[in-house]
Amino acid sequence: TQSTRPQRLLGAVQKNATRGDPRSVVQAIDQFCRQKEWAMNVGDEKGCILDSVVSEVNPATVLELGTYCGYSTVRIASRLPPHAKLITLEFNPDFAVVARQVIAWAGVEDKVHLVEGASGDWIPKMTEQFGVKTFDLVFLDHWKDRYLPDTKLMEECGLLRKGSILLADNVICPGTPDYLEYVRSSARYESQYFKSHLEYTKVEDGLEKSVFLG
Ligand code: SAM
Ligand code: MG
């Protein structure tokens, strides 16, 4: 039977990372993606920007849209204060199986709730299902045409409070033009671009950090 890229990525984690050491998990994945196979993780370069935003916000509640293999999940979870919760959404069950193992290998499973399903279905159920009133930080990294509709859905569902931070990956490559236009022109957001590169390449990409003003 043929293995998939996420399965090979998991193999690299099990071979090269220390159980319970999130940094070694992140490092093993970055090494695999630089030396063996490119994969759509936020990556080491933009990952440093993600880390600093997480540390600065020090969030009690985080929503991640798009788990894939759990790379950014591990980066975020390992920087959360005690008792903080990260809910991460993934609609591909094969990716979710791998992500659960990566998250457990890193030893951050107590902080992470991986929910399988589509963002559009789960966002309206967050309060009822998980008791979350608002998110302090949302990391948007799922399919690029969903950033804008899901942001509007989060607004409608009351999941954003004054001061909530949206951090969006890949706003240049592959690009999210409708979302960028929205957060940059709306009076409800204060928005800032962090220039960087597409994961594991020299192609320009960046993160957009947007504060919801209420
Ligand atoms: N955040 C991950 C990281 O940096 O390690 C990478 C996420 S990858 C770029 C995007 C993921 O979002 C894919 O695994 C895809 O299956 C998932 N996805 C795309 N659209 C989705 C949706 N509407 N709801 C849930 N998951 C979605
Ligand atoms: Mg991305």
mmCIF file of C-alpha atoms and ligand atoms in Angstrom:
data_model
loop_
_atom_site.group_PDB
_atom_site.id
_atom_site.type_symbol
_atom_site.label_atom_id
_atom_site.label_comp_id
_atom_site.label_asym_id
_atom_site.label_seq_id
_atom_site.Cartn_x
_atom_site.Cartn_y
_atom_site.Cartn_z
ATOM 1 C CA THR A 1 0.000 0.000 0.000
ATOM 2 C CA GLN A 2 1.138 3.517 -0.854
ATOM 3 C CA SER A 3 1.721 5.925 1.968
ATOM 4 C CA THR A 4 0.500 9.506 1.795
ATOM 5 C CA ARG A 5 2.553 12.634 2.417
ATOM 6 C CA PRO A 6 0.954 13.247 5.843
ATOM 7 C CA GLN A 7 1.806 9.636 6.816
ATOM 8 C CA ARG A 8 5.429 10.119 5.737
ATOM 9 C CA LEU A 9 5.535 13.400 7.672
ATOM 10 C CA LEU A 10 4.267 11.548 10.759
ATOM 11 C CA GLY A 11 6.955 8.919 10.205
ATOM 12 C CA ALA A 12 9.609 11.639 10.258
ATOM 13 C CA VAL A 13 8.204 12.932 13.565
ATOM 14 C CA GLN A 14 8.210 9.449 15.134
ATOM 15 C CA LYS A 15 11.763 8.836 13.925
ATOM 16 C CA ASN A 16 13.364 12.201 14.701
ATOM 17 C CA ALA A 17 11.361 14.020 17.400
ATOM 18 C CA THR A 18 11.368 13.451 21.146
ATOM 19 C CA ARG A 19 8.001 12.554 22.681
ATOM 20 C CA GLY A 20 6.671 15.419 24.774
ATOM 21 C CA ASP A 21 8.986 17.975 23.176
ATOM 22 C CA PRO A 22 6.957 20.266 20.869
ATOM 23 C CA ARG A 23 10.055 22.067 19.574
ATOM 24 C CA SER A 24 11.569 18.831 18.357
ATOM 25 C CA VAL A 25 8.293 17.930 16.615
ATOM 26 C CA VAL A 26 8.213 21.288 14.807
ATOM 27 C CA GLN A 27 11.888 20.888 13.911
ATOM 28 C CA ALA A 28 11.423 17.356 12.550
ATOM 29 C CA ILE A 29 8.540 18.516 10.332
ATOM 30 C CA ASP A 30 10.479 21.529 9.023
ATOM 31 C CA GLN A 31 13.466 19.323 8.254
ATOM 32 C CA PHE A 32 11.251 16.819 6.425
ATOM 33 C CA CYS A 33 9.646 19.590 4.373
ATOM 34 C CA ARG A 34 12.934 21.303 3.485
ATOM 35 C CA GLN A 35 14.858 18.137 2.692
ATOM 36 C CA LYS A 36 12.262 15.643 1.495
ATOM 37 C CA GLU A 37 8.809 16.895 0.548
ATOM 38 C CA TRP A 38 7.202 20.341 0.567
ATOM 39 C CA ALA A 39 3.989 20.459 2.615
ATOM 40 C CA MET A 40 1.458 23.203 3.342
ATOM 41 C CA ASN A 41 2.405 23.887 6.985
ATOM 42 C CA VAL A 42 2.792 27.528 7.955
ATOM 43 C CA GLY A 43 6.491 26.633 8.187
ATOM 44 C CA ASP A 44 9.458 27.887 10.177
ATOM 45 C CA GLU A 45 9.731 31.443 8.849
ATOM 46 C CA LYS A 46 6.070 32.509 9.146
ATOM 47 C CA GLY A 47 5.886 30.209 12.179
ATOM 48 C CA CYS A 48 8.121 32.634 14.093
ATOM 49 C CA ILE A 49 5.641 35.444 13.381
ATOM 50 C CA LEU A 50 2.786 33.183 14.505
ATOM 51 C CA ASP A 51 4.696 32.386 17.719
ATOM 52 C CA SER A 52 5.218 36.047 18.566
ATOM 53 C CA VAL A 53 1.554 36.888 17.980
ATOM 54 C CA VAL A 54 0.490 33.990 20.243
ATOM 55 C CA SER A 55 2.897 35.117 22.967
ATOM 56 C CA GLU A 56 1.793 38.745 22.682
ATOM 57 C CA VAL A 57 -1.956 37.946 22.771
ATOM 58 C CA ASN A 58 -1.536 35.289 25.483
ATOM 59 C CA PRO A 59 -4.984 33.930 24.544
ATOM 60 C CA ALA A 60 -7.275 31.817 26.714
ATOM 61 C CA THR A 61 -9.338 30.731 23.689
ATOM 62 C CA VAL A 62 -7.978 30.067 20.200
ATOM 63 C CA LEU A 63 -9.677 28.853 17.044
ATOM 64 C CA GLU A 64 -7.591 27.412 14.216
ATOM 65 C CA LEU A 65 -9.211 26.926 10.818
ATOM 66 C CA GLY A 66 -7.323 24.168 8.964
ATOM 67 C CA THR A 67 -5.286 21.664 11.000
ATOM 68 C CA TYR A 68 -3.680 19.583 8.235
ATOM 69 C CA CYS A 69 -0.962 17.568 10.082
ATOM 70 C CA GLY A 70 -1.055 19.647 13.262
ATOM 71 C CA TYR A 71 2.156 21.596 12.702
ATOM 72 C CA SER A 72 0.753 25.048 13.514
ATOM 73 C CA THR A 73 -1.461 23.443 16.180
ATOM 74 C CA VAL A 74 1.661 22.288 18.015
ATOM 75 C CA ARG A 75 3.359 25.683 17.608
ATOM 76 C CA ILE A 76 0.323 27.501 19.027
ATOM 77 C CA ALA A 77 -0.524 25.011 21.794
ATOM 78 C CA SER A 78 3.014 24.935 23.154
ATOM 79 C CA ARG A 79 2.861 28.708 23.738
ATOM 80 C CA LEU A 80 -0.526 28.895 25.487
ATOM 81 C CA PRO A 81 -0.896 29.837 29.130
ATOM 82 C CA PRO A 82 -2.176 27.181 31.566
ATOM 83 C CA HIS A 83 -5.886 26.323 31.140
ATOM 84 C CA ALA A 84 -6.059 27.891 27.673
ATOM 85 C CA LYS A 85 -7.926 25.972 24.972
ATOM 86 C CA LEU A 86 -7.234 25.619 21.261
ATOM 87 C CA ILE A 87 -10.019 24.343 19.024
ATOM 88 C CA THR A 88 -8.749 23.304 15.596
ATOM 89 C CA LEU A 89 -11.012 22.376 12.654
ATOM 90 C CA GLU A 90 -10.131 19.913 9.901
ATOM 91 C CA PHE A 91 -12.573 18.435 7.379
ATOM 92 C CA ASN A 92 -10.271 15.803 5.876
ATOM 93 C CA PRO A 93 -10.460 12.696 8.101
ATOM 94 C CA ASP A 94 -7.125 11.303 6.808
ATOM 95 C CA PHE A 95 -5.343 14.505 7.826
ATOM 96 C CA ALA A 96 -7.129 14.492 11.196
ATOM 97 C CA VAL A 97 -5.834 10.969 11.974
ATOM 98 C CA VAL A 98 -2.261 12.113 11.366
ATOM 99 C CA ALA A 99 -2.732 15.409 13.220
ATOM 100 C CA ARG A 100 -3.982 13.641 16.359
ATOM 101 C CA GLN A 101 -0.795 11.578 16.452
ATOM 102 C CA VAL A 102 1.476 14.580 15.827
ATOM 103 C CA ILE A 103 -0.314 16.550 18.575
ATOM 104 C CA ALA A 104 -0.027 13.606 21.000
ATOM 105 C CA TRP A 105 3.660 13.071 20.138
ATOM 106 C CA ALA A 106 4.297 16.711 21.027
ATOM 107 C CA GLY A 107 2.455 16.171 24.325
ATOM 108 C CA VAL A 108 0.071 19.095 23.841
ATOM 109 C CA GLU A 109 -3.159 17.071 23.480
ATOM 110 C CA ASP A 110 -4.547 18.413 26.781
ATOM 111 C CA LYS A 111 -4.709 21.915 25.310
ATOM 112 C CA VAL A 112 -6.097 20.917 21.922
ATOM 113 C CA HIS A 113 -9.568 19.973 20.789
ATOM 114 C CA LEU A 114 -9.422 18.734 17.191
ATOM 115 C CA VAL A 115 -12.874 18.888 15.626
ATOM 116 C CA GLU A 116 -13.527 17.036 12.384
ATOM 117 C CA GLY A 117 -15.785 18.807 9.944
ATOM 118 C CA ALA A 118 -16.275 21.892 7.822
ATOM 119 C CA SER A 119 -15.780 25.344 9.288
ATOM 120 C CA GLY A 120 -19.115 26.573 7.949
ATOM 121 C CA ASP A 121 -20.920 23.831 9.880
ATOM 122 C CA TRP A 122 -18.963 24.136 13.139
ATOM 123 C CA ILE A 123 -18.552 27.887 13.608
ATOM 124 C CA PRO A 124 -22.272 28.361 14.424
ATOM 125 C CA LYS A 125 -22.069 25.535 17.019
ATOM 126 C CA MET A 126 -19.003 26.688 18.963
ATOM 127 C CA THR A 127 -20.868 28.161 21.915
ATOM 128 C CA GLU A 128 -23.443 25.391 22.194
ATOM 129 C CA GLN A 129 -20.968 22.515 21.676
ATOM 130 C CA PHE A 130 -17.820 23.772 23.392
ATOM 131 C CA GLY A 131 -19.020 26.542 25.690
ATOM 132 C CA VAL A 132 -16.788 29.140 24.030
ATOM 133 C CA LYS A 133 -18.276 32.622 24.130
ATOM 134 C CA THR A 134 -15.606 34.486 22.143
ATOM 135 C CA PHE A 135 -12.160 33.722 20.740
ATOM 136 C CA ASP A 136 -9.162 35.810 21.739
ATOM 137 C CA LEU A 137 -7.256 34.636 18.672
ATOM 138 C CA VAL A 138 -8.289 33.011 15.374
ATOM 139 C CA PHE A 139 -5.694 31.545 13.003
ATOM 140 C CA LEU A 140 -7.129 31.327 9.476
ATOM 141 C CA ASP A 141 -5.288 28.805 7.325
ATOM 142 C CA HIS A 142 -7.921 26.680 5.574
ATOM 143 C CA TRP A 143 -9.055 27.038 1.944
ATOM 144 C CA LYS A 144 -8.454 30.585 0.868
ATOM 145 C CA ASP A 145 -11.965 31.330 -0.471
ATOM 146 C CA ARG A 146 -13.373 30.531 2.992
ATOM 147 C CA TYR A 147 -11.510 33.240 4.947
ATOM 148 C CA LEU A 148 -14.040 35.965 4.160
ATOM 149 C CA PRO A 149 -17.315 34.019 4.526
ATOM 150 C CA ASP A 150 -16.084 32.378 7.753
ATOM 151 C CA THR A 151 -14.985 35.742 9.181
ATOM 152 C CA LYS A 152 -18.451 37.156 8.511
ATOM 153 C CA LEU A 153 -19.959 34.014 10.037
ATOM 154 C CA MET A 154 -17.832 34.421 13.195
ATOM 155 C CA GLU A 155 -18.998 38.031 13.437
ATOM 156 C CA GLU A 156 -22.650 37.005 13.037
ATOM 157 C CA CYS A 157 -22.306 34.266 15.636
ATOM 158 C CA GLY A 158 -20.858 36.735 18.143
ATOM 159 C CA LEU A 159 -17.577 34.811 18.409
ATOM 160 C CA LEU A 160 -15.455 37.957 18.087
ATOM 161 C CA ARG A 161 -15.196 40.512 20.870
ATOM 162 C CA LYS A 162 -13.606 43.950 20.871
ATOM 163 C CA GLY A 163 -9.888 43.171 20.723
ATOM 164 C CA SER A 164 -10.106 39.670 19.221
ATOM 165 C CA ILE A 165 -7.204 39.038 16.851
ATOM 166 C CA LEU A 166 -7.511 37.402 13.436
ATOM 167 C CA LEU A 167 -4.237 36.105 12.034
ATOM 168 C CA ALA A 168 -4.506 34.987 8.400
ATOM 169 C CA ASP A 169 -1.877 32.945 6.572
ATOM 170 C CA ASN A 170 -1.152 32.934 2.822
ATOM 171 C CA VAL A 171 -2.712 36.314 2.174
ATOM 172 C CA ILE A 172 -0.332 36.815 -0.798
ATOM 173 C CA CYS A 173 0.385 33.244 -1.931
ATOM 174 C CA PRO A 174 -1.938 31.577 -2.866
ATOM 175 C CA GLY A 175 -3.640 34.828 -1.819
ATOM 176 C CA THR A 176 -6.936 35.883 -0.280
ATOM 177 C CA PRO A 177 -7.810 39.120 -2.137
ATOM 178 C CA ASP A 178 -11.442 39.429 -1.023
ATOM 179 C CA TYR A 179 -10.515 38.859 2.630
ATOM 180 C CA LEU A 180 -7.611 41.355 2.527
ATOM 181 C CA GLU A 181 -9.792 43.992 0.932
ATOM 182 C CA TYR A 182 -12.410 43.425 3.639
ATOM 183 C CA VAL A 183 -10.195 43.641 6.737
ATOM 184 C CA ARG A 184 -8.143 46.523 5.306
ATOM 185 C CA SER A 185 -11.085 48.698 4.323
ATOM 186 C CA SER A 186 -13.558 47.882 7.111
ATOM 187 C CA ALA A 187 -13.824 50.347 9.993
ATOM 188 C CA ARG A 188 -14.416 47.323 12.259
ATOM 189 C CA TYR A 189 -10.807 46.151 11.863
ATOM 190 C CA GLU A 190 -7.340 47.537 12.306
ATOM 191 C CA SER A 191 -5.111 45.503 10.037
ATOM 192 C CA GLN A 192 -1.390 45.001 9.563
ATOM 193 C CA TYR A 193 0.683 42.952 7.093
ATOM 194 C CA PHE A 194 3.709 40.893 8.126
ATOM 195 C CA LYS A 195 5.854 40.263 5.094
ATOM 196 C CA SER A 196 7.526 36.877 4.845
ATOM 197 C CA HIS A 197 7.796 33.945 2.423
ATOM 198 C CA LEU A 198 5.652 31.030 1.399
ATOM 199 C CA GLU A 199 6.544 28.051 3.593
ATOM 200 C CA TYR A 200 9.867 26.452 2.641
ATOM 201 C CA THR A 201 10.346 28.736 -0.401
ATOM 202 C CA LYS A 202 11.637 32.168 -1.351
ATOM 203 C CA VAL A 203 8.301 33.262 -2.847
ATOM 204 C CA GLU A 204 6.717 36.285 -1.149
ATOM 205 C CA ASP A 205 3.837 35.541 1.210
ATOM 206 C CA GLY A 206 2.792 36.955 4.539
ATOM 207 C CA LEU A 207 0.408 36.996 7.454
ATOM 208 C CA GLU A 208 -2.300 39.605 8.001
ATOM 209 C CA LYS A 209 -3.040 40.448 11.633
ATOM 210 C CA SER A 210 -6.372 42.163 12.149
ATOM 211 C CA VAL A 211 -7.778 43.461 15.407
ATOM 212 C CA PHE A 212 -11.580 43.353 15.641
ATOM 213 C CA LEU A 213 -12.702 46.703 16.992
ATOM 214 C CA GLY A 214 -16.266 45.607 17.756
HETATM 215 N N1 SAM B 1 -2.557 25.232 9.675
HETATM 216 C C1 SAM B 1 -1.809 24.115 9.151
HETATM 217 C C2 SAM B 1 -0.349 24.298 9.480
HETATM 218 O O1 SAM B 1 0.155 25.413 9.300
HETATM 219 O O2 SAM B 1 0.295 23.345 9.925
HETATM 220 C C3 SAM B 1 -1.967 23.957 7.665
HETATM 221 C C4 SAM B 1 -3.390 23.909 7.190
HETATM 222 S S1 SAM B 1 -3.574 23.513 5.453
HETATM 223 C C5 SAM B 1 -2.863 24.917 4.668
HETATM 224 C C6 SAM B 1 -5.321 23.749 5.188
HETATM 225 C C7 SAM B 1 -6.185 22.645 5.768
HETATM 226 O O3 SAM B 1 -7.517 23.125 5.876
HETATM 227 C C8 SAM B 1 -6.258 21.388 4.925
HETATM 228 O O4 SAM B 1 -5.859 20.297 5.711
HETATM 229 C C9 SAM B 1 -7.735 21.262 4.529
HETATM 230 O O5 SAM B 1 -8.192 19.936 4.495
HETATM 231 C C10 SAM B 1 -8.414 22.068 5.624
HETATM 232 N N2 SAM B 1 -9.664 22.732 5.231
HETATM 233 C C11 SAM B 1 -9.881 23.456 4.113
HETATM 234 N N3 SAM B 1 -11.093 24.022 4.115
HETATM 235 C C12 SAM B 1 -11.685 23.646 5.293
HETATM 236 C C13 SAM B 1 -12.948 23.924 5.887
HETATM 237 N N4 SAM B 1 -13.835 24.716 5.280
HETATM 238 N N5 SAM B 1 -13.216 23.379 7.089
HETATM 239 C C14 SAM B 1 -12.301 22.586 7.708
HETATM 240 N N6 SAM B 1 -11.084 22.304 7.195
HETATM 241 C C15 SAM B 1 -10.776 22.819 6.003
HETATM 242 MG MG MG B 2 -0.937 28.321 5.262
#
